[in-house]
Amino acid sequence: MTDTGILAVTLSTAEGPTQAELFEHVLNDALLGSSIYLNIALAGLSLLLFAYMARNVTDPRAQLIVVSTMIVSAVSLVSYTGLASGLTISIIEMPDGHALAGTSTTLSGGGTYDGTISLWGRYLTWAFSTPFILLALGLLAGSNLTKIVTAIVFDIAIMVTGLGAALTTSSHLLRWFWYAVSVSFFLVVVYILLVEWPEDAKAAGTAEIFNTLKILTVVLWFGYTLWWAMGNEGLALIRNVGLTSWGYSAFDIVAKYGFSLLVIRYVVNNVRTVSAGSEYGSTSDVAPADD
Ligand code: RET
């Protein structure tokens, strides 16, 4: 019995911080806290603004594009709330070979723990938000369902393997292997964005707006990819967790709310263009029998 008692004590002291400690740490760290709380506010405000802007859109296809962009903000609200509450944050111990192997983190409450802070909830929730960025882009470009599904499936795979890269603690090499897999999936999405959809957009008459959004998306998405490599979870060229987090938050502000604003403004003024295509999702020009 005594042996088990000692074991239990040893295990409990080896455990990480409580959710409450992480919540307070985020709240008390000005840089980290502002990178999270500001985005909760922006996500909420953008939802109200977008609903107002699109209040007169009645065409279902135009509405689908608007709703897709609004889902991005809604997921963002959830994502940042998860981070703010400490629910989707952990302190993880980096494997040998990683620049932060062997470091410890002191939280604002005074507790010191082995490891570095990972805001892994970001990668998880990107798997739910970014597909809707691609859905909006694919619909705007007048793409067929095959390309939309391909882009979305590979996009979800980017984020899930990115989560694998962030949370792997067994081997430094494996962290970067996950990263390489994630980047290769990313290249599939980039191919669709840069090669397939611009052609479709030309045919649909949306080339101008699509090209603006395409450049914005590709540049920013490469930004996330490089930021991971430079931040505390990658090469740790940027060791500060708050600064690493602010990078993603700044990208998010443009890639989500800025992007959505451009999309909705265009859709509201060009409902006919985004809803007039005859081939959307169709692979046959034969009219269905009306029996
Ligand atoms: C990770 C790390 C692994 C390699 C790659 C990544 C790419 C992430 C991207 C994120 C985009 C997020 C957006 C969020 C807005 O809601 C996961 C950082 C390739 C492209 C647009």
mmCIF file of N, CA and C and ligand atoms in Angstrom, residues 72 123 126 129-130 133 158-159 162 179 182-183 186 221 224-225 228 248 252 255-256, ligand 1:
data_model
loop_
_atom_site.group_PDB
_atom_site.id
_atom_site.type_symbol
_atom_site.label_atom_id
_atom_site.label_comp_id
_atom_site.label_asym_id
_atom_site.label_seq_id
_atom_site.Cartn_x
_atom_site.Cartn_y
_atom_site.Cartn_z
ATOM 1 N N VAL A 72 -15.902 30.478 -40.931
ATOM 2 C CA VAL A 72 -14.486 30.662 -40.565
ATOM 3 C C VAL A 72 -14.386 31.504 -39.290
ATOM 4 N N TYR A 123 -3.874 24.215 -34.396
ATOM 5 C CA TYR A 123 -3.780 23.285 -35.538
ATOM 6 C C TYR A 123 -5.053 22.450 -35.647
ATOM 7 N N TRP A 126 -7.836 24.740 -37.058
ATOM 8 C CA TRP A 126 -7.634 25.066 -38.470
ATOM 9 C C TRP A 126 -8.225 23.976 -39.368
ATOM 10 N N SER A 129 -11.702 25.229 -39.782
ATOM 11 C CA SER A 129 -11.962 26.551 -40.379
ATOM 12 C C SER A 129 -11.468 26.663 -41.814
ATOM 13 N N THR A 130 -10.239 26.214 -42.066
ATOM 14 C CA THR A 130 -9.660 26.442 -43.399
ATOM 15 C C THR A 130 -10.415 25.748 -44.536
ATOM 16 N N ILE A 133 -12.583 28.275 -46.042
ATOM 17 C CA ILE A 133 -11.904 29.273 -46.878
ATOM 18 C C ILE A 133 -11.809 28.698 -48.292
ATOM 19 N N ILE A 158 -3.382 18.655 -44.043
ATOM 20 C CA ILE A 158 -2.278 19.565 -43.647
ATOM 21 C C ILE A 158 -2.350 19.812 -42.142
ATOM 22 N N MET A 159 -3.563 20.118 -41.690
ATOM 23 C CA MET A 159 -3.723 20.552 -40.298
ATOM 24 C C MET A 159 -3.562 19.384 -39.318
ATOM 25 N N GLY A 162 -0.003 18.613 -39.207
ATOM 26 C CA GLY A 162 0.643 19.727 -38.496
ATOM 27 C C GLY A 162 0.472 19.548 -36.983
ATOM 28 N N TYR A 179 6.108 17.364 -40.354
ATOM 29 C CA TYR A 179 6.115 18.678 -40.992
ATOM 30 C C TYR A 179 6.248 18.519 -42.507
ATOM 31 N N SER A 182 3.098 17.299 -43.997
ATOM 32 C CA SER A 182 2.136 18.390 -44.011
ATOM 33 C C SER A 182 2.423 19.355 -45.171
ATOM 34 N N VAL A 183 3.690 19.695 -45.359
ATOM 35 C CA VAL A 183 4.050 20.614 -46.439
ATOM 36 C C VAL A 183 3.720 19.990 -47.797
ATOM 37 N N PHE A 186 0.244 20.476 -48.426
ATOM 38 C CA PHE A 186 0.033 21.901 -48.694
ATOM 39 C C PHE A 186 0.295 22.208 -50.173
ATOM 40 N N TRP A 221 -0.606 31.696 -46.423
ATOM 41 C CA TRP A 221 -0.509 30.293 -46.016
ATOM 42 C C TRP A 221 0.956 29.841 -45.984
ATOM 43 N N TYR A 224 2.252 31.033 -42.601
ATOM 44 C CA TYR A 224 2.000 30.120 -41.476
ATOM 45 C C TYR A 224 3.046 29.002 -41.468
ATOM 46 N N THR A 225 3.309 28.496 -42.675
ATOM 47 C CA THR A 225 4.212 27.345 -42.795
ATOM 48 C C THR A 225 5.628 27.716 -42.316
ATOM 49 N N TRP A 228 5.795 28.426 -38.427
ATOM 50 C CA TRP A 228 5.902 27.202 -37.597
ATOM 51 C C TRP A 228 7.362 26.777 -37.502
ATOM 52 N N TYR A 248 0.885 34.079 -35.634
ATOM 53 C CA TYR A 248 -0.300 33.375 -36.150
ATOM 54 C C TYR A 248 -1.551 34.251 -36.040
ATOM 55 N N ASP A 252 -3.893 35.343 -39.000
ATOM 56 C CA ASP A 252 -5.322 35.011 -38.913
ATOM 57 C C ASP A 252 -6.201 36.221 -39.219
ATOM 58 N N ALA A 255 -5.950 36.606 -42.991
ATOM 59 C CA ALA A 255 -6.377 35.419 -43.754
ATOM 60 C C ALA A 255 -7.836 35.046 -43.497
ATOM 61 N N LYS A 256 -8.371 35.483 -42.348
ATOM 62 C CA LYS A 256 -9.778 35.155 -42.059
ATOM 63 C C LYS A 256 -10.680 36.357 -42.281
HETATM 64 C C1 RET B 1 1.563 24.054 -40.304
HETATM 65 C C2 RET B 1 2.788 23.274 -39.834
HETATM 66 C C3 RET B 1 3.068 22.096 -40.638
HETATM 67 C C4 RET B 1 3.312 22.458 -42.062
HETATM 68 C C5 RET B 1 2.273 23.366 -42.633
HETATM 69 C C6 RET B 1 1.460 24.139 -41.819
HETATM 70 C C7 RET B 1 0.518 25.026 -42.510
HETATM 71 C C8 RET B 1 -0.496 25.681 -41.989
HETATM 72 C C9 RET B 1 -1.391 26.550 -42.693
HETATM 73 C C10 RET B 1 -2.322 27.161 -41.947
HETATM 74 C C11 RET B 1 -3.323 28.055 -42.374
HETATM 75 C C12 RET B 1 -4.175 28.526 -41.486
HETATM 76 C C13 RET B 1 -5.221 29.466 -41.722
HETATM 77 C C14 RET B 1 -5.991 29.755 -40.677
HETATM 78 C C15 RET B 1 -7.089 30.647 -40.735
HETATM 79 O O1 RET B 1 -8.135 30.306 -40.244
HETATM 80 C C16 RET B 1 0.325 23.356 -39.742
HETATM 81 C C17 RET B 1 1.714 25.424 -39.680
HETATM 82 C C18 RET B 1 2.162 23.395 -44.137
HETATM 83 C C19 RET B 1 -1.300 26.733 -44.153
HETATM 84 C C20 RET B 1 -5.445 30.065 -43.046
#
